[in-house]
Amino acid sequence: MFGFLKKKQTEIMLGSPVKGKSVPLTEVNDPTFSEGMLGQGVAVIPSEGKIYAPADGEIGMVFDTLHAVSMTVDCGAEILIHVGLDTVKMNGEGFVGYVQAGDTVKKGDLLLEVDLDKVKEAGYDIITPVLICNTDEYELVEGLSGKDVVPGEDVIRIQLQR
């Protein structure tokens, strides 16, 4: 009845998928991520290997090698969580998947587990980019970096088109 009194949502916050330290994408040692070719967001240097859903949504794809997962959250943002750099070359070694394409997840649901020591021993960087692949559909996508984070803590601010 008084719908005009409701404030229109203009901003969405996405949580960290992993415990660690959030850093700007520019610190990722791969131009595909650091130059924003796949979208804007943030990276997290993980301190533990459990990867959680950053928001409610649907799993789009779980890569066969389990090094990355994509999902579309309820607001329409298309998220890519990429665990480590060049970890596709590990062929799933050290990774365990808990979801598959089409699964509906809630913020905080466990998506993947990774043995961070095994990734490091194999010579790969564990930094984990979290990207909004459809960045151009939003007014602003801003990574909140420079802080220690726990899963679910805000790390990406999305400002909706006005």
mmCIF file of C-alpha atoms in Angstrom:
data_model
loop_
_atom_site.group_PDB
_atom_site.id
_atom_site.type_symbol
_atom_site.label_atom_id
_atom_site.label_comp_id
_atom_site.label_asym_id
_atom_site.label_seq_id
_atom_site.Cartn_x
_atom_site.Cartn_y
_atom_site.Cartn_z
ATOM 1 C CA MET A 1 0.000 0.000 0.000
ATOM 2 C CA PHE A 2 2.766 2.442 0.884
ATOM 3 C CA GLY A 3 5.287 1.022 -1.590
ATOM 4 C CA PHE A 4 6.507 4.522 -2.400
ATOM 5 C CA LEU A 5 7.872 4.726 1.147
ATOM 6 C CA LYS A 6 10.153 1.753 0.579
ATOM 7 C CA LYS A 7 13.687 2.769 -0.254
ATOM 8 C CA LYS A 8 14.917 1.220 -3.496
ATOM 9 C CA GLN A 9 17.999 -0.927 -2.981
ATOM 10 C CA THR A 10 20.954 0.778 -4.634
ATOM 11 C CA GLU A 11 23.861 -1.228 -3.239
ATOM 12 C CA ILE A 12 24.713 -4.878 -2.746
ATOM 13 C CA MET A 13 27.554 -6.233 -0.637
ATOM 14 C CA LEU A 14 29.188 -9.587 -1.350
ATOM 15 C CA GLY A 15 31.070 -11.560 1.259
ATOM 16 C CA SER A 16 34.527 -13.047 1.165
ATOM 17 C CA PRO A 17 34.512 -16.660 0.030
ATOM 18 C CA VAL A 18 37.548 -17.480 2.153
ATOM 19 C CA LYS A 19 39.413 -16.502 5.316
ATOM 20 C CA GLY A 20 42.498 -14.415 4.594
ATOM 21 C CA LYS A 21 43.656 -10.942 3.598
ATOM 22 C CA SER A 22 41.798 -8.969 0.929
ATOM 23 C CA VAL A 23 44.019 -7.189 -1.581
ATOM 24 C CA PRO A 24 43.373 -5.142 -4.741
ATOM 25 C CA LEU A 25 43.202 -7.067 -8.021
ATOM 26 C CA THR A 26 46.230 -5.065 -9.147
ATOM 27 C CA GLU A 27 48.293 -7.243 -6.768
ATOM 28 C CA VAL A 28 47.398 -10.419 -8.666
ATOM 29 C CA ASN A 29 50.410 -11.564 -10.691
ATOM 30 C CA ASP A 30 48.369 -12.312 -13.819
ATOM 31 C CA PRO A 31 47.175 -9.587 -16.222
ATOM 32 C CA THR A 32 43.913 -11.424 -16.925
ATOM 33 C CA PHE A 33 42.913 -10.604 -13.352
ATOM 34 C CA SER A 34 45.024 -7.549 -12.463
ATOM 35 C CA GLU A 35 43.917 -5.574 -15.534
ATOM 36 C CA GLY A 36 40.252 -6.437 -15.025
ATOM 37 C CA MET A 37 39.860 -8.377 -18.285
ATOM 38 C CA LEU A 38 37.327 -10.731 -16.676
ATOM 39 C CA GLY A 39 35.722 -8.075 -14.463
ATOM 40 C CA GLN A 40 36.309 -6.046 -11.331
ATOM 41 C CA GLY A 41 36.387 -7.333 -7.766
ATOM 42 C CA VAL A 42 38.956 -8.199 -5.156
ATOM 43 C CA ALA A 43 41.496 -10.904 -4.401
ATOM 44 C CA VAL A 44 41.989 -12.749 -1.136
ATOM 45 C CA ILE A 45 45.225 -14.339 0.002
ATOM 46 C CA PRO A 46 43.708 -17.324 1.804
ATOM 47 C CA SER A 47 44.848 -18.485 5.206
ATOM 48 C CA GLU A 48 42.683 -21.609 5.066
ATOM 49 C CA GLY A 49 41.413 -23.757 2.238
ATOM 50 C CA LYS A 50 37.634 -23.711 2.594
ATOM 51 C CA ILE A 51 35.826 -21.742 -0.137
ATOM 52 C CA TYR A 52 32.277 -20.594 0.676
ATOM 53 C CA ALA A 53 29.433 -18.977 -1.266
ATOM 54 C CA PRO A 54 29.780 -15.164 -1.006
ATOM 55 C CA ALA A 55 25.998 -14.685 -1.406
ATOM 56 C CA ASP A 56 22.771 -16.563 -2.119
ATOM 57 C CA GLY A 57 22.517 -17.777 -5.695
ATOM 58 C CA GLU A 58 22.917 -20.560 -8.214
ATOM 59 C CA ILE A 59 26.104 -22.357 -9.221
ATOM 60 C CA GLY A 60 26.775 -21.762 -12.903
ATOM 61 C CA MET A 61 29.829 -23.908 -13.380
ATOM 62 C CA VAL A 62 32.354 -25.904 -11.407
ATOM 63 C CA PHE A 63 35.483 -26.424 -13.475
ATOM 64 C CA ASP A 64 36.479 -30.090 -13.908
ATOM 65 C CA THR A 65 39.792 -29.314 -12.234
ATOM 66 C CA LEU A 66 37.912 -27.787 -9.257
ATOM 67 C CA HIS A 67 40.190 -24.710 -9.248
ATOM 68 C CA ALA A 68 37.319 -22.311 -9.978
ATOM 69 C CA VAL A 69 33.579 -21.948 -9.591
ATOM 70 C CA SER A 70 31.123 -19.488 -11.080
ATOM 71 C CA MET A 71 27.751 -18.504 -9.733
ATOM 72 C CA THR A 72 24.972 -16.027 -10.330
ATOM 73 C CA VAL A 73 23.791 -14.373 -7.149
ATOM 74 C CA ASP A 74 20.183 -13.361 -6.548
ATOM 75 C CA CYS A 75 20.853 -9.733 -7.597
ATOM 76 C CA GLY A 76 22.122 -10.930 -10.999
ATOM 77 C CA ALA A 77 25.850 -10.483 -10.401
ATOM 78 C CA GLU A 78 27.908 -13.174 -12.122
ATOM 79 C CA ILE A 79 30.770 -14.164 -9.830
ATOM 80 C CA LEU A 80 33.928 -16.101 -10.622
ATOM 81 C CA ILE A 81 35.981 -17.434 -7.717
ATOM 82 C CA HIS A 82 39.365 -18.564 -9.045
ATOM 83 C CA VAL A 83 41.481 -20.397 -6.450
ATOM 84 C CA GLY A 84 45.143 -19.655 -7.104
ATOM 85 C CA LEU A 85 47.002 -18.854 -10.311
ATOM 86 C CA ASP A 86 47.628 -21.539 -12.944
ATOM 87 C CA THR A 87 46.108 -24.098 -10.564
ATOM 88 C CA VAL A 88 44.205 -25.561 -13.521
ATOM 89 C CA LYS A 89 47.494 -27.391 -14.192
ATOM 90 C CA MET A 90 47.028 -29.349 -10.946
ATOM 91 C CA ASN A 91 44.158 -31.266 -12.626
ATOM 92 C CA GLY A 92 42.089 -31.292 -9.432
ATOM 93 C CA GLU A 93 44.917 -32.616 -7.238
ATOM 94 C CA GLY A 94 44.415 -31.167 -3.751
ATOM 95 C CA PHE A 95 40.877 -29.894 -4.503
ATOM 96 C CA VAL A 96 37.505 -31.257 -3.327
ATOM 97 C CA GLY A 97 34.199 -30.009 -4.734
ATOM 98 C CA TYR A 98 30.918 -29.907 -2.821
ATOM 99 C CA VAL A 99 28.590 -28.353 -5.415
ATOM 100 C CA GLN A 100 27.770 -28.763 -9.066
ATOM 101 C CA ALA A 101 26.226 -26.649 -11.809
ATOM 102 C CA GLY A 102 22.578 -25.856 -11.101
ATOM 103 C CA ASP A 103 22.829 -26.164 -7.323
ATOM 104 C CA THR A 104 21.156 -23.414 -5.306
ATOM 105 C CA VAL A 105 23.361 -22.176 -2.482
ATOM 106 C CA LYS A 106 23.051 -19.834 0.468
ATOM 107 C CA LYS A 107 25.712 -17.391 1.583
ATOM 108 C CA GLY A 108 28.201 -19.376 3.664
ATOM 109 C CA ASP A 109 27.601 -22.780 2.043
ATOM 110 C CA LEU A 110 30.839 -24.731 1.467
ATOM 111 C CA LEU A 111 31.677 -24.836 -2.268
ATOM 112 C CA LEU A 112 35.225 -26.196 -2.439
ATOM 113 C CA GLU A 113 38.156 -27.226 -0.306
ATOM 114 C CA VAL A 114 41.744 -26.834 -1.362
ATOM 115 C CA ASP A 115 44.963 -28.055 0.218
ATOM 116 C CA LEU A 116 46.860 -24.748 0.210
ATOM 117 C CA ASP A 117 50.145 -26.437 1.157
ATOM 118 C CA LYS A 118 49.852 -28.773 -1.836
ATOM 119 C CA VAL A 119 49.229 -25.775 -4.124
ATOM 120 C CA LYS A 120 52.305 -23.994 -2.749
ATOM 121 C CA GLU A 121 54.427 -27.160 -2.989
ATOM 122 C CA ALA A 122 53.432 -27.442 -6.649
ATOM 123 C CA GLY A 123 54.833 -23.921 -7.129
ATOM 124 C CA TYR A 124 51.575 -22.035 -7.622
ATOM 125 C CA ASP A 125 50.362 -18.795 -6.079
ATOM 126 C CA ILE A 126 47.352 -19.283 -3.746
ATOM 127 C CA ILE A 127 45.921 -15.771 -4.265
ATOM 128 C CA THR A 128 42.199 -16.096 -5.015
ATOM 129 C CA PRO A 129 40.569 -13.518 -7.316
ATOM 130 C CA VAL A 130 36.841 -12.932 -6.807
ATOM 131 C CA LEU A 131 35.405 -11.228 -9.880
ATOM 132 C CA ILE A 132 32.112 -9.775 -11.033
ATOM 133 C CA CYS A 133 32.168 -10.932 -14.660
ATOM 134 C CA ASN A 134 29.254 -8.682 -15.665
ATOM 135 C CA THR A 135 30.833 -5.564 -14.137
ATOM 136 C CA ASP A 136 29.613 -3.383 -17.018
ATOM 137 C CA GLU A 137 25.986 -3.908 -15.919
ATOM 138 C CA TYR A 138 26.605 -1.955 -12.716
ATOM 139 C CA GLU A 139 27.279 1.652 -11.825
ATOM 140 C CA LEU A 140 30.276 0.604 -9.729
ATOM 141 C CA VAL A 141 32.016 -2.575 -8.594
ATOM 142 C CA GLU A 142 34.481 -1.890 -5.804
ATOM 143 C CA GLY A 143 36.764 -4.327 -4.018
ATOM 144 C CA LEU A 144 37.230 -3.628 -0.306
ATOM 145 C CA SER A 145 40.856 -4.492 0.215
ATOM 146 C CA GLY A 146 43.613 -4.110 2.765
ATOM 147 C CA LYS A 147 41.987 -6.000 5.602
ATOM 148 C CA ASP A 148 41.872 -9.418 7.184
ATOM 149 C CA VAL A 149 38.569 -11.085 6.341
ATOM 150 C CA VAL A 150 36.548 -14.087 7.377
ATOM 151 C CA PRO A 151 34.096 -15.895 5.110
ATOM 152 C CA GLY A 152 30.971 -13.803 4.604
ATOM 153 C CA GLU A 153 32.576 -10.490 5.576
ATOM 154 C CA ASP A 154 31.936 -7.746 2.990
ATOM 155 C CA VAL A 155 34.654 -7.552 0.320
ATOM 156 C CA ILE A 156 32.834 -6.320 -2.801
ATOM 157 C CA ARG A 157 30.436 -3.380 -3.061
ATOM 158 C CA ILE A 158 28.167 -3.318 -6.103
ATOM 159 C CA GLN A 159 26.296 -0.116 -6.873
ATOM 160 C CA LEU A 160 23.228 -0.733 -9.023
ATOM 161 C CA GLN A 161 22.400 1.409 -12.064
ATOM 162 C CA ARG A 162 20.243 4.362 -11.121
#
